[in-house]
Amino acid sequence: MGLIEFNKLPINTLVGADWRTFKSITAGRDVDSKWRGKYLLTKAVCRLLSVLEPLQNKRYKKRLANKPMEQDPVFILGHWRSGTTFVHNVLSCDKHFGYCTTYQTVFPHLMMFGQPFFKKTMSWLMPDKRPTDNMELAVDLPQEEEFALSNMMPYTYYNFWFFPKYMQEYCDKYMLFKDIPAEELKSWEETFKKMIKISLWNTGGSQFLSKNPPHTGRVKELVRMFPNAKFIYLVRNPYTVFESTRSFFTNTIQPLKLEEFSNEDIEKNILEVYSKLYHQYEEDKKYIPEGNLIEVKFEDFEADALGMTEKIYKTLNIPGWNEARTAIEQYVGSKKGYKKNKYNYEARTRELVEKHWKFAIDQWGYHLD
């Protein structure tokens, strides 16, 4: 257990943003009085830490900026709570993969300078379990990179954690890239590549392993950036996804938001964003070259993680299975006693999911009756 409970954080994750990003994200947004103190403290710490950003930029330009990536990334896609974290943790046992760490998501500008000190401090303060389930948390564990990107530029979907009233606007513009200005998209591309290079440098990998639900809506752009990228698309029982996402968003947003937002509004947004993400992926997956995509039911992966991982490697022609098998097998074996949250679907859950997400139920055969 860390020194500070997640839901009692006196600051939010924008403390690790560079000053330009912080100002841009908060510009023109109203901070509700209840969170004014958190906003001001976050702003003060962010401003203080931002003076160190030029030190990393200098080292990045000298060591990594002009260094080409050896291989295009492997992307783990899927809506939140579809099992992407578990699959990410399993594949990251393969040491040829590099990934964004939990520390990097909060302090992406303090990677190549000051990391030992700030990482130790963060480890001391942070909880050792995620607030909504039993998955472990640690500074060096793999994490989804959208959190890091949200501290490196203002053009990310995860701005909604701070200003949830604009969730749909952030979704359309920065997750689906609809009507995004060319200069903002270019900045997104350059920042993402920078983050990847720093991640590979930090973890010693030669191929970036991404786990980032928002990328599910960016397939067309990702293929354009990385023509030989590999994609693993996870689906899970929509009833479970709804209840689990509702719990995850409702709990996680509390210490991060800077404006009031009701649980009912969170629920409405989940229903709409799921539909948008599903249909965008279905429309754009045609751009993925043949042999570079595998679609997996999480229930199948959970039932035979080792066998399904081997299938993923062979289907996508990912190198290194024989070398990675032992480490992956040991990790999978260590999780056999893991206790998941159990969901007894409420009648209302069934009604909402069947009304709004029937297309997914029908396509993947998740009918309850």
CSV table of N, CA, C and O in Angstrom, one decimal, residues 71 74 76 86-100 140 142 199-200 203-210 232 301 306 309-310 312-314 316-332:
chain,number,residue,atom,x,y,z
A,71,GLN,N,11.9,-1.9,-35.8
A,71,GLN,CA,10.7,-2.7,-36.3
A,71,GLN,C,9.5,-1.8,-36.0
A,71,GLN,O,9.4,-1.0,-35.0
A,74,VAL,N,3.8,-3.4,-32.3
A,74,VAL,CA,2.7,-4.3,-32.1
A,74,VAL,C,1.7,-3.6,-31.3
A,74,VAL,O,2.0,-3.2,-30.1
A,76,ILE,N,-1.9,-3.6,-29.2
A,76,ILE,CA,-3.0,-4.3,-28.6
A,76,ILE,C,-4.2,-3.4,-28.5
A,76,ILE,O,-4.1,-2.3,-27.8
A,86,PHE,N,-4.0,-7.5,-19.2
A,86,PHE,CA,-3.5,-8.8,-19.0
A,86,PHE,C,-2.6,-9.3,-20.2
A,86,PHE,O,-1.5,-9.8,-20.1
A,87,VAL,N,-3.2,-9.1,-21.4
A,87,VAL,CA,-2.4,-9.5,-22.6
A,87,VAL,C,-1.1,-8.7,-22.7
A,87,VAL,O,-0.1,-9.2,-23.1
A,88,HIS,N,-1.2,-7.4,-22.4
A,88,HIS,CA,0.0,-6.5,-22.4
A,88,HIS,C,1.1,-7.1,-21.5
A,88,HIS,O,2.2,-7.2,-21.8
A,89,ASN,N,0.6,-7.4,-20.3
A,89,ASN,CA,1.6,-7.9,-19.3
A,89,ASN,C,2.2,-9.3,-19.7
A,89,ASN,O,3.4,-9.5,-19.5
A,90,VAL,N,1.4,-10.1,-20.3
A,90,VAL,CA,1.9,-11.4,-20.8
A,90,VAL,C,2.9,-11.2,-21.9
A,90,VAL,O,4.1,-11.7,-21.8
A,91,LEU,N,2.6,-10.4,-22.9
A,91,LEU,CA,3.5,-10.3,-24.0
A,91,LEU,C,4.8,-9.5,-23.6
A,91,LEU,O,5.9,-9.7,-24.2
A,92,SER,N,4.7,-8.6,-22.6
A,92,SER,CA,5.8,-7.8,-22.2
A,92,SER,C,6.9,-8.7,-21.5
A,92,SER,O,8.0,-8.2,-21.2
A,93,CYS,N,6.6,-9.9,-21.2
A,93,CYS,CA,7.6,-10.8,-20.6
A,93,CYS,C,8.7,-11.1,-21.7
A,93,CYS,O,9.8,-11.5,-21.3
A,94,ASP,N,8.3,-10.9,-22.9
A,94,ASP,CA,9.3,-11.1,-24.0
A,94,ASP,C,10.2,-9.9,-24.0
A,94,ASP,O,9.8,-8.7,-24.3
A,95,LYS,N,11.5,-10.1,-23.7
A,95,LYS,CA,12.4,-9.0,-23.5
A,95,LYS,C,12.7,-8.2,-24.8
A,95,LYS,O,13.4,-7.1,-24.7
A,96,HIS,N,12.3,-8.7,-25.9
A,96,HIS,CA,12.6,-8.0,-27.2
A,96,HIS,C,11.6,-6.8,-27.3
A,96,HIS,O,11.8,-5.9,-28.1
A,97,PHE,N,10.5,-6.9,-26.5
A,97,PHE,CA,9.5,-5.8,-26.5
A,97,PHE,C,10.0,-4.7,-25.6
A,97,PHE,O,10.5,-4.9,-24.5
A,98,GLY,N,9.7,-3.4,-26.0
A,98,GLY,CA,9.8,-2.3,-25.2
A,98,GLY,C,8.4,-1.7,-25.0
A,98,GLY,O,7.5,-2.0,-25.8
A,99,TYR,N,8.2,-1.0,-23.9
A,99,TYR,CA,6.8,-0.5,-23.6
A,99,TYR,C,6.9,0.8,-22.7
A,99,TYR,O,8.0,1.1,-22.1
A,100,CYS,N,5.8,1.5,-22.7
A,100,CYS,CA,5.7,2.6,-21.8
A,100,CYS,C,5.4,2.1,-20.4
A,100,CYS,O,4.6,1.2,-20.2
A,140,ASP,N,7.5,0.4,-12.8
A,140,ASP,CA,8.2,-0.1,-14.0
A,140,ASP,C,7.3,-1.1,-14.8
A,140,ASP,O,7.7,-1.6,-15.8
A,142,PRO,N,4.3,-2.3,-17.4
A,142,PRO,CA,3.8,-1.7,-18.6
A,142,PRO,C,2.5,-1.0,-18.3
A,142,PRO,O,1.7,-1.4,-17.5
A,199,SER,N,10.6,5.1,-24.8
A,199,SER,CA,10.2,3.9,-24.2
A,199,SER,C,11.1,2.8,-24.5
A,199,SER,O,11.5,2.0,-23.6
A,200,LEU,N,11.5,2.6,-25.8
A,200,LEU,CA,12.5,1.6,-26.2
A,200,LEU,C,13.8,1.8,-25.5
A,200,LEU,O,14.4,0.8,-25.0
A,203,THR,N,13.4,0.8,-21.7
A,203,THR,CA,13.2,-0.6,-21.3
A,203,THR,C,14.1,-1.6,-22.0
A,203,THR,O,14.1,-2.8,-21.8
A,204,GLY,N,14.9,-1.1,-23.0
A,204,GLY,CA,15.9,-1.9,-23.7
A,204,GLY,C,15.3,-2.8,-24.7
A,204,GLY,O,16.0,-3.7,-25.2
A,205,GLY,N,14.1,-2.5,-25.2
A,205,GLY,CA,13.5,-3.3,-26.2
A,205,GLY,C,13.8,-2.8,-27.6
A,205,GLY,O,14.3,-1.7,-27.8
A,206,SER,N,13.6,-3.7,-28.6
A,206,SER,CA,13.8,-3.4,-30.0
A,206,SER,C,12.5,-3.2,-30.8
A,206,SER,O,12.6,-2.7,-31.9
A,207,GLN,N,11.4,-3.6,-30.2
A,207,GLN,CA,10.1,-3.4,-30.8
A,207,GLN,C,9.1,-2.9,-29.8
A,207,GLN,O,9.0,-3.5,-28.7
A,208,PHE,N,8.4,-1.9,-30.2
A,208,PHE,CA,7.4,-1.3,-29.2
A,208,PHE,C,6.2,-2.1,-29.1
A,208,PHE,O,5.6,-2.4,-30.1
A,209,LEU,N,5.8,-2.4,-27.9
A,209,LEU,CA,4.5,-3.1,-27.6
A,209,LEU,C,3.5,-2.1,-27.0
A,209,LEU,O,3.7,-1.6,-25.9
A,210,SER,N,2.5,-1.8,-27.7
A,210,SER,CA,1.5,-0.8,-27.3
A,210,SER,C,0.2,-1.5,-26.8
A,210,SER,O,-0.3,-2.4,-27.4
A,232,ILE,N,-3.4,-6.7,-32.5
A,232,ILE,CA,-4.1,-7.7,-31.8
A,232,ILE,C,-5.4,-7.0,-31.2
A,232,ILE,O,-5.3,-6.1,-30.4
A,301,PHE,N,-8.5,-16.2,-24.6
A,301,PHE,CA,-7.1,-16.0,-24.1
A,301,PHE,C,-7.0,-16.3,-22.6
A,301,PHE,O,-6.0,-16.9,-22.2
A,306,LEU,N,-1.2,-19.2,-22.5
A,306,LEU,CA,0.0,-19.6,-23.1
A,306,LEU,C,-0.3,-20.1,-24.6
A,306,LEU,O,0.4,-19.7,-25.5
A,309,THR,N,-1.2,-17.1,-26.7
A,309,THR,CA,-0.1,-16.2,-27.0
A,309,THR,C,0.8,-16.8,-28.1
A,309,THR,O,1.2,-16.1,-29.0
A,310,GLU,N,1.0,-18.1,-28.1
A,310,GLU,CA,1.7,-18.8,-29.1
A,310,GLU,C,1.0,-18.6,-30.5
A,310,GLU,O,1.7,-18.3,-31.5
A,312,ILE,N,-0.9,-16.1,-31.3
A,312,ILE,CA,-0.7,-14.7,-31.7
A,312,ILE,C,0.7,-14.5,-32.4
A,312,ILE,O,0.8,-13.9,-33.4
A,313,TYR,N,1.7,-15.1,-31.8
A,313,TYR,CA,3.1,-15.0,-32.3
A,313,TYR,C,3.1,-15.6,-33.7
A,313,TYR,O,3.7,-15.0,-34.6
A,314,LYS,N,2.5,-16.7,-33.9
A,314,LYS,CA,2.6,-17.4,-35.2
A,314,LYS,C,1.8,-16.8,-36.2
A,314,LYS,O,2.2,-16.6,-37.4
A,316,LEU,N,0.8,-13.6,-36.4
A,316,LEU,CA,1.4,-12.3,-36.8
A,316,LEU,C,2.9,-12.4,-37.2
A,316,LEU,O,3.5,-11.3,-37.5
A,317,ASN,N,3.4,-13.6,-37.1
A,317,ASN,CA,4.8,-13.7,-37.5
A,317,ASN,C,5.7,-12.8,-36.6
A,317,ASN,O,6.6,-12.2,-37.1
A,318,ILE,N,5.5,-12.8,-35.3
A,318,ILE,CA,6.3,-12.1,-34.4
A,318,ILE,C,7.5,-13.0,-34.0
A,318,ILE,O,7.3,-14.1,-33.6
A,319,PRO,N,8.7,-12.4,-34.1
A,319,PRO,CA,9.9,-13.3,-33.8
A,319,PRO,C,10.0,-13.5,-32.3
A,319,PRO,O,9.5,-12.7,-31.4
A,320,GLY,N,10.8,-14.6,-31.9
A,320,GLY,CA,11.2,-14.7,-30.5
A,320,GLY,C,10.3,-15.6,-29.6
A,320,GLY,O,10.6,-15.6,-28.4
A,321,TRP,N,9.4,-16.3,-30.2
A,321,TRP,CA,8.5,-17.1,-29.3
A,321,TRP,C,9.3,-18.1,-28.5
A,321,TRP,O,9.1,-18.3,-27.3
A,322,ASN,N,10.2,-18.8,-29.1
A,322,ASN,CA,10.9,-19.9,-28.4
A,322,ASN,C,11.8,-19.3,-27.2
A,322,ASN,O,11.8,-19.9,-26.1
A,323,GLU,N,12.3,-18.1,-27.5
A,323,GLU,CA,13.1,-17.5,-26.4
A,323,GLU,C,12.3,-16.9,-25.3
A,323,GLU,O,12.7,-16.9,-24.1
A,324,ALA,N,11.1,-16.5,-25.6
A,324,ALA,CA,10.2,-15.8,-24.6
A,324,ALA,C,9.3,-16.8,-23.9
A,324,ALA,O,8.7,-16.5,-22.8
A,325,ARG,N,9.1,-18.0,-24.4
A,325,ARG,CA,8.1,-18.9,-23.9
A,325,ARG,C,8.3,-19.2,-22.4
A,325,ARG,O,7.3,-19.1,-21.6
A,326,THR,N,9.4,-19.4,-21.9
A,326,THR,CA,9.6,-19.8,-20.5
A,326,THR,C,9.2,-18.6,-19.6
A,326,THR,O,8.4,-18.9,-18.6
A,327,ALA,N,9.6,-17.4,-19.9
A,327,ALA,CA,9.2,-16.3,-19.1
A,327,ALA,C,7.7,-16.0,-19.1
A,327,ALA,O,7.1,-15.7,-18.1
A,328,ILE,N,7.1,-16.2,-20.3
A,328,ILE,CA,5.7,-16.0,-20.4
A,328,ILE,C,4.9,-17.1,-19.6
A,328,ILE,O,3.9,-16.8,-18.9
A,329,GLU,N,5.4,-18.3,-19.7
A,329,GLU,CA,4.8,-19.4,-19.0
A,329,GLU,C,4.8,-19.2,-17.5
A,329,GLU,O,3.9,-19.5,-16.8
A,330,GLN,N,6.0,-18.7,-17.0
A,330,GLN,CA,6.1,-18.5,-15.6
A,330,GLN,C,5.1,-17.4,-15.1
A,330,GLN,O,4.5,-17.5,-14.1
A,331,TYR,N,5.0,-16.3,-15.9
A,331,TYR,CA,4.1,-15.2,-15.6
A,331,TYR,C,2.7,-15.7,-15.5
A,331,TYR,O,1.9,-15.4,-14.6
A,332,VAL,N,2.3,-16.4,-16.6
A,332,VAL,CA,0.9,-17.0,-16.7
A,332,VAL,C,0.6,-17.9,-15.5
A,332,VAL,O,-0.4,-17.8,-14.8
